PDB file of C-alpha atoms in Angstrom:
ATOM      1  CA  UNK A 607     -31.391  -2.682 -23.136  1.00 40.00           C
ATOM      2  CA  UNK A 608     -34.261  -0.708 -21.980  1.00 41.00           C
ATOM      3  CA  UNK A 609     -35.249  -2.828 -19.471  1.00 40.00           C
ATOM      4  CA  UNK A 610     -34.111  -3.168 -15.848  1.00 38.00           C
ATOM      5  CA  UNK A 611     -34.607  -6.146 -13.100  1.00 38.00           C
ATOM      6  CA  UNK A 612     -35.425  -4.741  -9.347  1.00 37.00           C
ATOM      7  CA  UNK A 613     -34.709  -8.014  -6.983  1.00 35.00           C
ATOM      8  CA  UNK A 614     -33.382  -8.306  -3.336  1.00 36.00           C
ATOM      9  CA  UNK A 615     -30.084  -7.023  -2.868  1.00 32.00           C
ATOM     10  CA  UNK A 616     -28.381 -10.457  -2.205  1.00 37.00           C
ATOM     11  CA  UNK A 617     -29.783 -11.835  -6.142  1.00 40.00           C
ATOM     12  CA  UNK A 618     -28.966  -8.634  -7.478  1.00 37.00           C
ATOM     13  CA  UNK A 619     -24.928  -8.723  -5.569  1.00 34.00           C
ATOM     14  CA  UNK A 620     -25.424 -12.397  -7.481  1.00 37.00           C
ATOM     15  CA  UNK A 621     -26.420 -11.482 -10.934  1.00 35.00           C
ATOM     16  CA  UNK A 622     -24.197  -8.707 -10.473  1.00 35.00           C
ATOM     17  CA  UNK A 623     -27.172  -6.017 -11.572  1.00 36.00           C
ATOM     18  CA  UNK A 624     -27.582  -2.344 -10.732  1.00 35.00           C
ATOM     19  CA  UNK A 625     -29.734  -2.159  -7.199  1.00 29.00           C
ATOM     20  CA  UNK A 626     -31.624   1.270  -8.387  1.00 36.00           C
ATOM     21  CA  UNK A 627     -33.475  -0.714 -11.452  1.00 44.00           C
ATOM     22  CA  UNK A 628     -37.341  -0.450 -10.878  1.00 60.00           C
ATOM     23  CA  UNK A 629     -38.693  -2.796 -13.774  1.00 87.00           C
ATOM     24  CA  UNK A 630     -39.538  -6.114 -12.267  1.00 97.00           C
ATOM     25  CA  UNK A 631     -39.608  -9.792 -14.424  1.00 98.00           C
ATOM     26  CA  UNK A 632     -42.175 -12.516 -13.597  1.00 98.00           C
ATOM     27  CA  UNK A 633     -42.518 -16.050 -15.322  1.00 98.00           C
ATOM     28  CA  UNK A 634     -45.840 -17.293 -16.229  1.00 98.00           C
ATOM     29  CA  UNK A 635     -45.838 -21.066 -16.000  1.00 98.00           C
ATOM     30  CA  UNK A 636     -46.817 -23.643 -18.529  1.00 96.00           C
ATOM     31  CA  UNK A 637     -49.974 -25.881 -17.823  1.00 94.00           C
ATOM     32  CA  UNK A 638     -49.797 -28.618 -19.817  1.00 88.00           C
ATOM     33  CA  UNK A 639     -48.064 -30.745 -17.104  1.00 91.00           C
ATOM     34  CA  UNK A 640     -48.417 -30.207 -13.506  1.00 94.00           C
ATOM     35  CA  UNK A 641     -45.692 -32.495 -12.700  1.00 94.00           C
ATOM     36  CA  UNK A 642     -42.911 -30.229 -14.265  1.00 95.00           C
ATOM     37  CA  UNK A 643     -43.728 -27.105 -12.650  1.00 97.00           C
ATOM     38  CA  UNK A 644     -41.637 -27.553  -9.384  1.00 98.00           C
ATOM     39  CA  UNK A 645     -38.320 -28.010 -11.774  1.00 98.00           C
ATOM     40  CA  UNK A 646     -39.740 -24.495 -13.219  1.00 98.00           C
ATOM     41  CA  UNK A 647     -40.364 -22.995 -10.323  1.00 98.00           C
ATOM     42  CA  UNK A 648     -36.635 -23.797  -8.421  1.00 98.00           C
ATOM     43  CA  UNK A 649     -34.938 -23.160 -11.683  1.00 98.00           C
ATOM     44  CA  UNK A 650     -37.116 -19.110 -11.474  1.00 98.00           C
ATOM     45  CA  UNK A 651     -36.274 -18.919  -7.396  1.00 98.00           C
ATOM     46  CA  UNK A 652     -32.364 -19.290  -8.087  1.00 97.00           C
ATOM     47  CA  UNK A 653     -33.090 -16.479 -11.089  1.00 97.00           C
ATOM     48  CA  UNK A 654     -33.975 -13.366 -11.535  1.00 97.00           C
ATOM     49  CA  UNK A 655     -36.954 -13.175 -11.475  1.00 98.00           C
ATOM     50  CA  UNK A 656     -39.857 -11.760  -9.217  1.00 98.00           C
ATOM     51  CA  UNK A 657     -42.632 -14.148  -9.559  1.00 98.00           C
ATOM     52  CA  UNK A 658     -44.436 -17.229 -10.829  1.00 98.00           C
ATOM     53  CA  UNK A 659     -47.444 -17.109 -12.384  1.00 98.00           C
ATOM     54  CA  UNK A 660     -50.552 -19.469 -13.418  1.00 98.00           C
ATOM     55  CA  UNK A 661     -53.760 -19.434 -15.090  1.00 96.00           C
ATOM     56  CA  UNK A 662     -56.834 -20.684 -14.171  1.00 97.00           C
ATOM     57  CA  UNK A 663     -59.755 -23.031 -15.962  1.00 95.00           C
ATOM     58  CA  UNK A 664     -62.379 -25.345 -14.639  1.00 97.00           C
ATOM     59  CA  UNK A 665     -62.785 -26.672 -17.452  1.00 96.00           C
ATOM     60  CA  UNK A 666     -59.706 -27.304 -18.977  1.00 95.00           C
ATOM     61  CA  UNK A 667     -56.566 -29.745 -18.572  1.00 94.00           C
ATOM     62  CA  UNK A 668     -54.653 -27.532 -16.463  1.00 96.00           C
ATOM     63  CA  UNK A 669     -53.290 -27.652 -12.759  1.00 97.00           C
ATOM     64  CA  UNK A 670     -56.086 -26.044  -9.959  1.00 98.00           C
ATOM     65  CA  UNK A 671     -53.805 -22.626  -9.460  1.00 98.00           C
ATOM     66  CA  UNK A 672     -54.119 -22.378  -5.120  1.00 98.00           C
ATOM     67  CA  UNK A 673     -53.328 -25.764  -4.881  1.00 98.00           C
ATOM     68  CA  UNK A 674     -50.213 -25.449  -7.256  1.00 98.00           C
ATOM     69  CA  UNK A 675     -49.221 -22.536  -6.034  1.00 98.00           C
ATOM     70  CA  UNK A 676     -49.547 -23.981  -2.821  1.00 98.00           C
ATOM     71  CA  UNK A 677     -46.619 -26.661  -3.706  1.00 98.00           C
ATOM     72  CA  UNK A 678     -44.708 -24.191  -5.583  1.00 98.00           C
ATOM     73  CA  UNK A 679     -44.452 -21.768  -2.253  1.00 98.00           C
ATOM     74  CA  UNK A 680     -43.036 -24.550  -0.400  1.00 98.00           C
ATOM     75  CA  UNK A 681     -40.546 -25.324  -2.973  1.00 98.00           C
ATOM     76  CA  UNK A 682     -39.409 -21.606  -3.306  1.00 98.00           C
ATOM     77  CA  UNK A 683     -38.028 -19.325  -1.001  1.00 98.00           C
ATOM     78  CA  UNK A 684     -38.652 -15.620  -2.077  1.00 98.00           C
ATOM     79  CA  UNK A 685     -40.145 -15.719  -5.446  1.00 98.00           C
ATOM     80  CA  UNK A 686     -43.830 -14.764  -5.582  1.00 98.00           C
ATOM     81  CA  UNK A 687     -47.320 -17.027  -6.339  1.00 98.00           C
ATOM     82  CA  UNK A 688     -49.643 -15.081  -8.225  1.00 98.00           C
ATOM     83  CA  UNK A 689     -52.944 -16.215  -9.876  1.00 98.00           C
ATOM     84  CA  UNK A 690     -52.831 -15.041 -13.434  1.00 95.00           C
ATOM     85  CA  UNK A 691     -55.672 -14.560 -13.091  1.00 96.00           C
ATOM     86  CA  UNK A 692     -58.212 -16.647 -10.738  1.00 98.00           C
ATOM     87  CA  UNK A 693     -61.608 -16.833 -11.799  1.00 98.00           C
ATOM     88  CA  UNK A 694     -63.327 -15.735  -8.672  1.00 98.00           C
ATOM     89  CA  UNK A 695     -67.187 -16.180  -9.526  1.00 98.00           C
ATOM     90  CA  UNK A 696     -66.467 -19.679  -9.603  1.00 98.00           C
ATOM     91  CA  UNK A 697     -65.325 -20.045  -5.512  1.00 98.00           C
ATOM     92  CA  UNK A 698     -67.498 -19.775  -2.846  1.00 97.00           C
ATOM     93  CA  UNK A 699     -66.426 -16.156  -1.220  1.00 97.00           C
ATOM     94  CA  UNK A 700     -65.317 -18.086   2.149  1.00 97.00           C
ATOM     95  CA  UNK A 701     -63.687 -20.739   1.117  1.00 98.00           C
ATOM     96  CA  UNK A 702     -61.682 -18.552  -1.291  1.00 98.00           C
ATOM     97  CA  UNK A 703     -60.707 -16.456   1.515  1.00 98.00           C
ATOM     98  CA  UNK A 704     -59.775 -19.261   4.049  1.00 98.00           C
ATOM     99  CA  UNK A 705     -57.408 -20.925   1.238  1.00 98.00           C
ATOM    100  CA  UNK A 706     -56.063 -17.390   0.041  1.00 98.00           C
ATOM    101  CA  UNK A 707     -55.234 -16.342   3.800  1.00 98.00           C
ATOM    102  CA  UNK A 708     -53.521 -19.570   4.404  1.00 98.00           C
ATOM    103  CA  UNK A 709     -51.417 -19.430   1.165  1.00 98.00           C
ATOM    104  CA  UNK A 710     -50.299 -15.994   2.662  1.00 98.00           C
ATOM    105  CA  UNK A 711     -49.252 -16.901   6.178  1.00 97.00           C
ATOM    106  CA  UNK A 712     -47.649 -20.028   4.790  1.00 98.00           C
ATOM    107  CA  UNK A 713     -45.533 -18.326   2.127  1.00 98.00           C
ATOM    108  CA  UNK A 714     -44.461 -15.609   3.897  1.00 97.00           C
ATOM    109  CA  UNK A 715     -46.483 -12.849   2.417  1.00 98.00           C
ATOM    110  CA  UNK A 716     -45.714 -13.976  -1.209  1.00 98.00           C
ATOM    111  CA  UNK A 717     -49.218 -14.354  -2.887  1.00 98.00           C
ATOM    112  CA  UNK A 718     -50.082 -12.072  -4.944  1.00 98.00           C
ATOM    113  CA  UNK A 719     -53.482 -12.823  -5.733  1.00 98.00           C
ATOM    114  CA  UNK A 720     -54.990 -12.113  -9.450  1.00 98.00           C
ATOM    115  CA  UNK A 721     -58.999 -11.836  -9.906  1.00 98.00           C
ATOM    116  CA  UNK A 722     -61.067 -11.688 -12.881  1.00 97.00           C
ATOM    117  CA  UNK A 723     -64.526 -12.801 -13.702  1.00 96.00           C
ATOM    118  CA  UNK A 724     -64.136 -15.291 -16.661  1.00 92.00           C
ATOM    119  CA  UNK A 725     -66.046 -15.208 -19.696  1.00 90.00           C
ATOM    120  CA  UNK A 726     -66.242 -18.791 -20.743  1.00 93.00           C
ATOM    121  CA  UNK A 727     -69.725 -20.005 -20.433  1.00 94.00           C
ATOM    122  CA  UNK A 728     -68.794 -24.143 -20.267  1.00 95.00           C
ATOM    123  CA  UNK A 729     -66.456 -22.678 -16.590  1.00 96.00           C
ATOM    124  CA  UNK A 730     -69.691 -21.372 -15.031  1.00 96.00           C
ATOM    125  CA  UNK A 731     -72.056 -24.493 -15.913  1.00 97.00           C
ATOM    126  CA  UNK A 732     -69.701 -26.418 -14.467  1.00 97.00           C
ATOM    127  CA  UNK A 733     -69.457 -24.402 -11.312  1.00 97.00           C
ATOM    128  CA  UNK A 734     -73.157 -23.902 -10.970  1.00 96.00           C
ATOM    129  CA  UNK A 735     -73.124 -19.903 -11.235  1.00 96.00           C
ATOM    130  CA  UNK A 736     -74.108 -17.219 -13.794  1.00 95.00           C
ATOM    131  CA  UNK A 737     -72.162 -15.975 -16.613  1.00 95.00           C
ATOM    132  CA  UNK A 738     -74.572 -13.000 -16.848  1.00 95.00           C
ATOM    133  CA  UNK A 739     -74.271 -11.957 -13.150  1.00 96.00           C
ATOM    134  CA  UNK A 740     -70.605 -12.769 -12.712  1.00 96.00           C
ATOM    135  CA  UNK A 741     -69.069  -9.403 -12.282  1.00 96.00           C
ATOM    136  CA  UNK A 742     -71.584  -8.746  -9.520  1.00 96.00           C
ATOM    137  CA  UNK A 743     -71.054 -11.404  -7.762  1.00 97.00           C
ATOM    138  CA  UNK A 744     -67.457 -11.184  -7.962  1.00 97.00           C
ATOM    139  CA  UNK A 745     -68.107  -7.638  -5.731  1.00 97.00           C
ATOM    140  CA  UNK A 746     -69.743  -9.218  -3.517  1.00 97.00           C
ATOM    141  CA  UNK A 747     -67.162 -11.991  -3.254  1.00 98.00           C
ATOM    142  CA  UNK A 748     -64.482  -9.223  -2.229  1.00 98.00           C
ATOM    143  CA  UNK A 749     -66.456  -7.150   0.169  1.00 97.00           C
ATOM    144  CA  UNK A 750     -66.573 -11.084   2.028  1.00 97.00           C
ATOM    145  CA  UNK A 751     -62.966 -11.605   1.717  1.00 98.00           C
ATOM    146  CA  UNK A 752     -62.511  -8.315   2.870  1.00 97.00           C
ATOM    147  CA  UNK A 753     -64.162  -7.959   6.012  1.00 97.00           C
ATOM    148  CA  UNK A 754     -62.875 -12.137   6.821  1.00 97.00           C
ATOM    149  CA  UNK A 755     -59.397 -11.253   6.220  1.00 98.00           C
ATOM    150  CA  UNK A 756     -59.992  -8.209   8.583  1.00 97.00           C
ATOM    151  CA  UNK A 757     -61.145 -10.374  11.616  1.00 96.00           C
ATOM    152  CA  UNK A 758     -64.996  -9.698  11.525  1.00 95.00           C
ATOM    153  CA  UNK A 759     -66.914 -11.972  11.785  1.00 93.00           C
ATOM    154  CA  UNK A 760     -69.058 -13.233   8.386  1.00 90.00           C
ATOM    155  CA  UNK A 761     -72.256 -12.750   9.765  1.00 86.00           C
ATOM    156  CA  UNK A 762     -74.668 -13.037  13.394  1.00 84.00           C
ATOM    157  CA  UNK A 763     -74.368 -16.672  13.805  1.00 90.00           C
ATOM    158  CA  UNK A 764     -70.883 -17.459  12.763  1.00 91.00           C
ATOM    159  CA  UNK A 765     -67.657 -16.073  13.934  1.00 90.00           C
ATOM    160  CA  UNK A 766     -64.426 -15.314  12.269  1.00 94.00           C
ATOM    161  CA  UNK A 767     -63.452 -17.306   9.740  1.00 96.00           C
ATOM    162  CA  UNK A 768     -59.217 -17.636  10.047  1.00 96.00           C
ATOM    163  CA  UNK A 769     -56.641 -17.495   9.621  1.00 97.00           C
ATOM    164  CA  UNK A 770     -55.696 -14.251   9.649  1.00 96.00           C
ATOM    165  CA  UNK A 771     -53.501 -13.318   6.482  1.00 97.00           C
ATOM    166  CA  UNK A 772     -50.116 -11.438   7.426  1.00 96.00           C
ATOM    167  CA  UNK A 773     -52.053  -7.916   6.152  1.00 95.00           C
ATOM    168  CA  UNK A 774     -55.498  -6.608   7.486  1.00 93.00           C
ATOM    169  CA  UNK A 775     -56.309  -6.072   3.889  1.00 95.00           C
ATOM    170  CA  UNK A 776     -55.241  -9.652   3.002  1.00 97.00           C
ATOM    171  CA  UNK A 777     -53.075 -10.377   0.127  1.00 98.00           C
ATOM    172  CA  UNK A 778     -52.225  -7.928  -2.472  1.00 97.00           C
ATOM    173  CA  UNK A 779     -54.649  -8.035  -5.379  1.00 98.00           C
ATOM    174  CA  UNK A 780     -54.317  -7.829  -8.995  1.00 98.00           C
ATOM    175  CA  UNK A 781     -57.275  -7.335 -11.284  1.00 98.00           C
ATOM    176  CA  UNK A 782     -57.753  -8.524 -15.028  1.00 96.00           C
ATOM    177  CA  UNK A 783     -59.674  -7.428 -17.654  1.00 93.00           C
ATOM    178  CA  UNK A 784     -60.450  -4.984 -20.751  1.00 93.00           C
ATOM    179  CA  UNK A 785     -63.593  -3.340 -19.893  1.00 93.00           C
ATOM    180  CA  UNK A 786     -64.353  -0.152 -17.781  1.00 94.00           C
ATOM    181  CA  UNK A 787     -66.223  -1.691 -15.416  1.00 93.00           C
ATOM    182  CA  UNK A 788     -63.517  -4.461 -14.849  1.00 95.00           C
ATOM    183  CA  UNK A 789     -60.962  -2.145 -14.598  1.00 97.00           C
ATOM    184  CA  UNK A 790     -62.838   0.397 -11.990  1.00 97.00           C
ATOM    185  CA  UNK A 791     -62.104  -2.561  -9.120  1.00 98.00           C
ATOM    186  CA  UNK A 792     -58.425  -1.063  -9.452  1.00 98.00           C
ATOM    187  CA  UNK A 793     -59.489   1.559  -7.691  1.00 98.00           C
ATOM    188  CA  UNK A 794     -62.440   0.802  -5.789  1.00 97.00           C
ATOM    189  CA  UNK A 795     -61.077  -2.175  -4.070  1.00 96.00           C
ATOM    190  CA  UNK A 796     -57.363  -0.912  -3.715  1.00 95.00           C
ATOM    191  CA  UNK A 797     -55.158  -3.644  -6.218  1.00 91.00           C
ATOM    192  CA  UNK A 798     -52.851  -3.703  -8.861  1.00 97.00           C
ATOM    193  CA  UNK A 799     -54.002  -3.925 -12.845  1.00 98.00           C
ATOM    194  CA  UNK A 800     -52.935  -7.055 -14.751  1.00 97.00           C
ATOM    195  CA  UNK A 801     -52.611  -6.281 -18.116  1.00 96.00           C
ATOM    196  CA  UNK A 802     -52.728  -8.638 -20.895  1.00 92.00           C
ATOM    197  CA  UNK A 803     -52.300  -6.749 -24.018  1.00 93.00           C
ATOM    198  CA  UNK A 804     -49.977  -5.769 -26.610  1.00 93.00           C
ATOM    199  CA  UNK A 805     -47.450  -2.565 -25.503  1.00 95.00           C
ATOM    200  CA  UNK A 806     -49.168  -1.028 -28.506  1.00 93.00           C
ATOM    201  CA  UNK A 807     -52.687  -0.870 -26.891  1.00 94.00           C
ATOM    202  CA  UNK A 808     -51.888  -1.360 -23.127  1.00 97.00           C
ATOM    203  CA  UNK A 809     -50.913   2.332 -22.731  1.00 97.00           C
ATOM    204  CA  UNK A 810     -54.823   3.023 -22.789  1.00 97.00           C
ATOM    205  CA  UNK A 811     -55.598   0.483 -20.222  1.00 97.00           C
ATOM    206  CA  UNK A 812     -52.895   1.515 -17.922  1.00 98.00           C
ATOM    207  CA  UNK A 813     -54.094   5.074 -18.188  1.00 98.00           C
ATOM    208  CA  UNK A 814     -57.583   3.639 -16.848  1.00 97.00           C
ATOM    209  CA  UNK A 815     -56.503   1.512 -14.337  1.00 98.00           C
ATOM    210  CA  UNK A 816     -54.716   4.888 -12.989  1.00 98.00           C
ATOM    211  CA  UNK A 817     -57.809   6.991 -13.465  1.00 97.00           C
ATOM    212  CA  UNK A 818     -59.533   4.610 -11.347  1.00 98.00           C
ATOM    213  CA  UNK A 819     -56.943   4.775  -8.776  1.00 98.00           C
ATOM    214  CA  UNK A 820     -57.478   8.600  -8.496  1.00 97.00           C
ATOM    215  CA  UNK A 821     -60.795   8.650  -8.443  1.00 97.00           C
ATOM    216  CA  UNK A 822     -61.331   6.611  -5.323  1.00 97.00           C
ATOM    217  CA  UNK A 823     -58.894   8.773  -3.499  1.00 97.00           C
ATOM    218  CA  UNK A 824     -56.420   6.229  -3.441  1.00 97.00           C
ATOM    219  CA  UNK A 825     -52.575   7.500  -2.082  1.00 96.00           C
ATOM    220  CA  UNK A 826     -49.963   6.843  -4.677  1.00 96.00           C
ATOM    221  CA  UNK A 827     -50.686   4.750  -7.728  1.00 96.00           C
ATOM    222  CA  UNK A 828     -51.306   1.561  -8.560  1.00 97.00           C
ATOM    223  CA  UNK A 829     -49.300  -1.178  -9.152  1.00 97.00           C
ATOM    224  CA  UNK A 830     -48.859  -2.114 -13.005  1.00 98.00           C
ATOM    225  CA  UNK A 831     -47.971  -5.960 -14.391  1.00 98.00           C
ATOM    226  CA  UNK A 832     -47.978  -6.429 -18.148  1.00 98.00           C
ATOM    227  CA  UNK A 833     -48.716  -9.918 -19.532  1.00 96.00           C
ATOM    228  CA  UNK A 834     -46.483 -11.101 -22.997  1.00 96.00           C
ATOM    229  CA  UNK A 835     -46.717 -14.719 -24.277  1.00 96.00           C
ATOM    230  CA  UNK A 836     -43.252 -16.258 -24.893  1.00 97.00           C
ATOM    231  CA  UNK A 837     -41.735 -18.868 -26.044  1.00 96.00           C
ATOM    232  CA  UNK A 838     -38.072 -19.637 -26.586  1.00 96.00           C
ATOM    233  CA  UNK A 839     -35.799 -22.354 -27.733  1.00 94.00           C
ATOM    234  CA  UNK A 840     -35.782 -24.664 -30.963  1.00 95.00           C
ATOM    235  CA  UNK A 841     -38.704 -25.054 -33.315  1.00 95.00           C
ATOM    236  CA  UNK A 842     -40.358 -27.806 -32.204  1.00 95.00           C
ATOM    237  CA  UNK A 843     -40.562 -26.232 -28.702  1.00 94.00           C
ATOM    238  CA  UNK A 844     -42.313 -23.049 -30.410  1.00 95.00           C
ATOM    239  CA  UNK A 845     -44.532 -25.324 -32.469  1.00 95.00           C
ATOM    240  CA  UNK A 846     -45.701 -27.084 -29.097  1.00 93.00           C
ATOM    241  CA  UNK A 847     -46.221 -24.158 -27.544  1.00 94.00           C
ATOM    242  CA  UNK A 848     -48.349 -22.836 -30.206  1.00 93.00           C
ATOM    243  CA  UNK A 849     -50.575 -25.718 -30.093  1.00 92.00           C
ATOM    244  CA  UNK A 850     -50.833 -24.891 -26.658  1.00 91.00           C
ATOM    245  CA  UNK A 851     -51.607 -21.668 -26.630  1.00 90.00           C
ATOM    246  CA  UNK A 852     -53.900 -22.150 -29.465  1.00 89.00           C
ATOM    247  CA  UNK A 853     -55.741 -24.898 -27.916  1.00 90.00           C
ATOM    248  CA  UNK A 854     -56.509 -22.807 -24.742  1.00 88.00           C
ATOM    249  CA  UNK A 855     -57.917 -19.661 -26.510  1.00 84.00           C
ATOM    250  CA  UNK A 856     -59.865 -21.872 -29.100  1.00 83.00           C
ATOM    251  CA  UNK A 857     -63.082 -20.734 -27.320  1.00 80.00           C
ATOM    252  CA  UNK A 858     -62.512 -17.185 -28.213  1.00 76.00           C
ATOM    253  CA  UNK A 859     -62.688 -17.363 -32.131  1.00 77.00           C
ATOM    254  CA  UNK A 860     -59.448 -15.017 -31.938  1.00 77.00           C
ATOM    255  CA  UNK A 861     -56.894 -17.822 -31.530  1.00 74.00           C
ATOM    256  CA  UNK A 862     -54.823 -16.663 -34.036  1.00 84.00           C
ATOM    257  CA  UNK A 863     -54.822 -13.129 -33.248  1.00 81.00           C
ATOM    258  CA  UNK A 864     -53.422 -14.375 -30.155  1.00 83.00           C
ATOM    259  CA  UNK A 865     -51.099 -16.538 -31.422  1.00 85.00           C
ATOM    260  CA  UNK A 866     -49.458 -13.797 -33.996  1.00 87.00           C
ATOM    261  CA  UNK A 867     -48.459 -11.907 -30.872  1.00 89.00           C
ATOM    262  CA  UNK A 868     -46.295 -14.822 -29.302  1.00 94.00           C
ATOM    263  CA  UNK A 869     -42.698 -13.125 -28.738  1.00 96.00           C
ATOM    264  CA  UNK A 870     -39.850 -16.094 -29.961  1.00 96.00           C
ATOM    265  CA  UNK A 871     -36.905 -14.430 -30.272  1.00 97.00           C
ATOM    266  CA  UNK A 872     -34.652 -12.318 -27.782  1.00 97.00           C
ATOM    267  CA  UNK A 873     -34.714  -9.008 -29.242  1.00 97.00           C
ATOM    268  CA  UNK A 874     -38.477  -9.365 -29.681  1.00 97.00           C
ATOM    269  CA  UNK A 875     -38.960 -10.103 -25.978  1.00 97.00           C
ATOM    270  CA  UNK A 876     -36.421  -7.239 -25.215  1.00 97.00           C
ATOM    271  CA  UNK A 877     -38.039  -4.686 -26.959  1.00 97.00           C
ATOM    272  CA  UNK A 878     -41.303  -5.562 -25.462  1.00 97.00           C
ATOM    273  CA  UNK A 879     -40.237  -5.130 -22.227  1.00 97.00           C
ATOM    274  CA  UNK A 880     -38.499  -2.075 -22.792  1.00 97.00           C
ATOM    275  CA  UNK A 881     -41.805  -0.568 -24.352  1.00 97.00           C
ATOM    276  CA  UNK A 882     -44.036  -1.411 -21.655  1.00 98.00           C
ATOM    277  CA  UNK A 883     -41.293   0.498 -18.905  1.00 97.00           C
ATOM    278  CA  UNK A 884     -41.415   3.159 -21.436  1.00 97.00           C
ATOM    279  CA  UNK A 885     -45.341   2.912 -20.171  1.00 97.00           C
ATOM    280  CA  UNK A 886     -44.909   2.949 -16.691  1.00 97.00           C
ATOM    281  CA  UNK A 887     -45.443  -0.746 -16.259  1.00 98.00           C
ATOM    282  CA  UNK A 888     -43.941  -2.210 -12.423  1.00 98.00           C
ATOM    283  CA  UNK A 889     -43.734  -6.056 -13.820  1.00 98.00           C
ATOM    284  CA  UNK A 890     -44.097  -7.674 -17.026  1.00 98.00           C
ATOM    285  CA  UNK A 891     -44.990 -11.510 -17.288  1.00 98.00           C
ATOM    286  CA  UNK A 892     -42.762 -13.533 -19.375  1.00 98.00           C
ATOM    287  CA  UNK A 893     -46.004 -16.033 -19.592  1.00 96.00           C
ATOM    288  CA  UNK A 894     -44.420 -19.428 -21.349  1.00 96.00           C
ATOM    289  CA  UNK A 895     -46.781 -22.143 -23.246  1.00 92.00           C
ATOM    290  CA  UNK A 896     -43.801 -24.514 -24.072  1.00 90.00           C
ATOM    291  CA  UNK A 897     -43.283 -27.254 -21.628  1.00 91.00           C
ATOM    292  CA  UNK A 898     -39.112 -26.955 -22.121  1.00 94.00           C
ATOM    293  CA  UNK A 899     -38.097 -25.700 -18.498  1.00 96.00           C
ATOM    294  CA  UNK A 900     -34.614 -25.027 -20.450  1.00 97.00           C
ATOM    295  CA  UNK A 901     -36.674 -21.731 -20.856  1.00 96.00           C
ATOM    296  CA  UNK A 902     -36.169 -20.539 -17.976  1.00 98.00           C
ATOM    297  CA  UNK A 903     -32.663 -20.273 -18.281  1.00 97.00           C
ATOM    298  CA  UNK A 904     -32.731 -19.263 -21.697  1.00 97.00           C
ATOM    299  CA  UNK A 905     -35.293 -16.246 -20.512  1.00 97.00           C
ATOM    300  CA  UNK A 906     -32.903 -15.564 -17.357  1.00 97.00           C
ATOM    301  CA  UNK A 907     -29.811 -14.912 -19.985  1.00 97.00           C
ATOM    302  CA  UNK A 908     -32.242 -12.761 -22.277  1.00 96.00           C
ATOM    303  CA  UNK A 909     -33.228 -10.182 -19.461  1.00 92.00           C
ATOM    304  CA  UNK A 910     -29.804  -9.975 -17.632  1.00 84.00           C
TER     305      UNK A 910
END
């Protein structure tokens, strides 16, 4: 097939795959129940895949992501944590950084930390912050993390806030979205691009996200992850994770449209992958609504 795996050298001697492959796999976890992620996430770590996803609500019936993540790092060895994506305008800027720096240190380097600014209005009242201002103040939420995660202080009276994640520049960041202006932080704060869209539109956003890149002045390019929602195993399983899936994008109107691009079958998910390497992509996220953790060795056999 089209696509390839990169992993360490000692999983890749395992799974007996070529070492030169550049095209990463992550797993995007289920979040119906919180309990079953751990069996999830050791069944990914002794796989091949790169990372472990997990989306983020207020509110919603789903697992808080840092503090999941936060169990799922200690239950892993060298798989990443990566918020898929964290709403920041809901977290106070400090407290964000404290928790994100001690994720870091704790898992060895292996957050990968995923930012976007939300767009369901219920999330905000909840939180106590505006939906109209939330892209602002997710700017101003970074330029904070920044300079904390750096070892200035956050201000005249108060010292440095610790502790220090195993970077200067803190973890590596990812940043969701569709829109220009969403997509500019790419460049202008230095992360990755977490796309979730279709290989027959992402090619577009990619292009963006590298345009931004350039712009800034930026060495190299970004880093690419593509987002596909899967779901493998016997009917039932699909039907559950349709309800799911459909149940979380409800708010949108566009449920669906979302639903109609769920990938259930192997060659579907192969070809998908193979079209967004064809597009330059670094990592594409296998993201899973069924709660069967049989997937993941059912989506191991389908990518190696």
């Amino acid at each position: 097939m089209g696509a390839r795996l990169a992993i360490e050298v000692s999983e890749a001697a395992r799974f007996q795959l070529p070492l030169e492959v550049l095209m990463h796999i992550g797993l995007g976890l289920p979040i119906s129940d919180p309990a079953a992620l751990l069996d999830w996430a050791r069944r990914a770590d002794a796989g091949p895949f790169s990372t472990l996803g997990l989306l983020d609500r207020l509110v919603y019936d789903n697992p808080e992501p840092l503090v999941a993540l936060g169990m799922i790092a200690g239950a892993t060895s060298r798989i990443k944590v990566q918020t898929e994506v964290l709403i920041a305008p809901l977290r106070e800027p400090t407290l964000l950084a404290k928790q994100a720096a001690t994720l870091d240190r704790m898992s060895g380097g292996r957050l990968v930390l995923g930012l976007g600014v939300g767009g369901r209005e219920d999330d905000h009242i909840a939180s106590g912050t505006e939906l109209r201002s939330r892209g602002r103040r997710m700017d101003e939420q970074l330029e904070i993390m920044r300079r904390l995660w750096s070892g200035r202080p956050y201000g005249t009276d108060c010292g440095p806030i610790g502790p220090a994640p195993l970077r200067p520049e803190g973890p590596e960041l990812l940043f969701g979205g569709f829109q220009p202006a969403a997509i500019d932080r790419v460049g202008r704060w230095g992360g990755g691009f977490l796309a979730a869209a279709a290989p027959s539109w992402a090619g577009g956003l990619f292009d963006t996200a590298r345009r931004s890149w350039k712009e800034y002045g930026r060495d190299g390019e970004p880093r690419i992850v593509a987002q596909v929602n899967v779901a493998l195993g016997a009917p039932d399983l699909i039907e559950d994770a349709r309800a799911s899936m459909g149940a979380y994008y409800e708010f949108s109107g566009r449920a669906e449209f979302m639903l109609a691009g769920m990938l259930t079958t192997p060659d579907e998910i192969r070809t998908a992958i193979s079209q967004f390497e064809d597009l330059g992509a670094d990592e594409v996220m296998l993201y899973c609504y069924g709660r069967d953790a049989d997937q993941v060795d059912r989506l191991a056999d389908v990518i190696a």
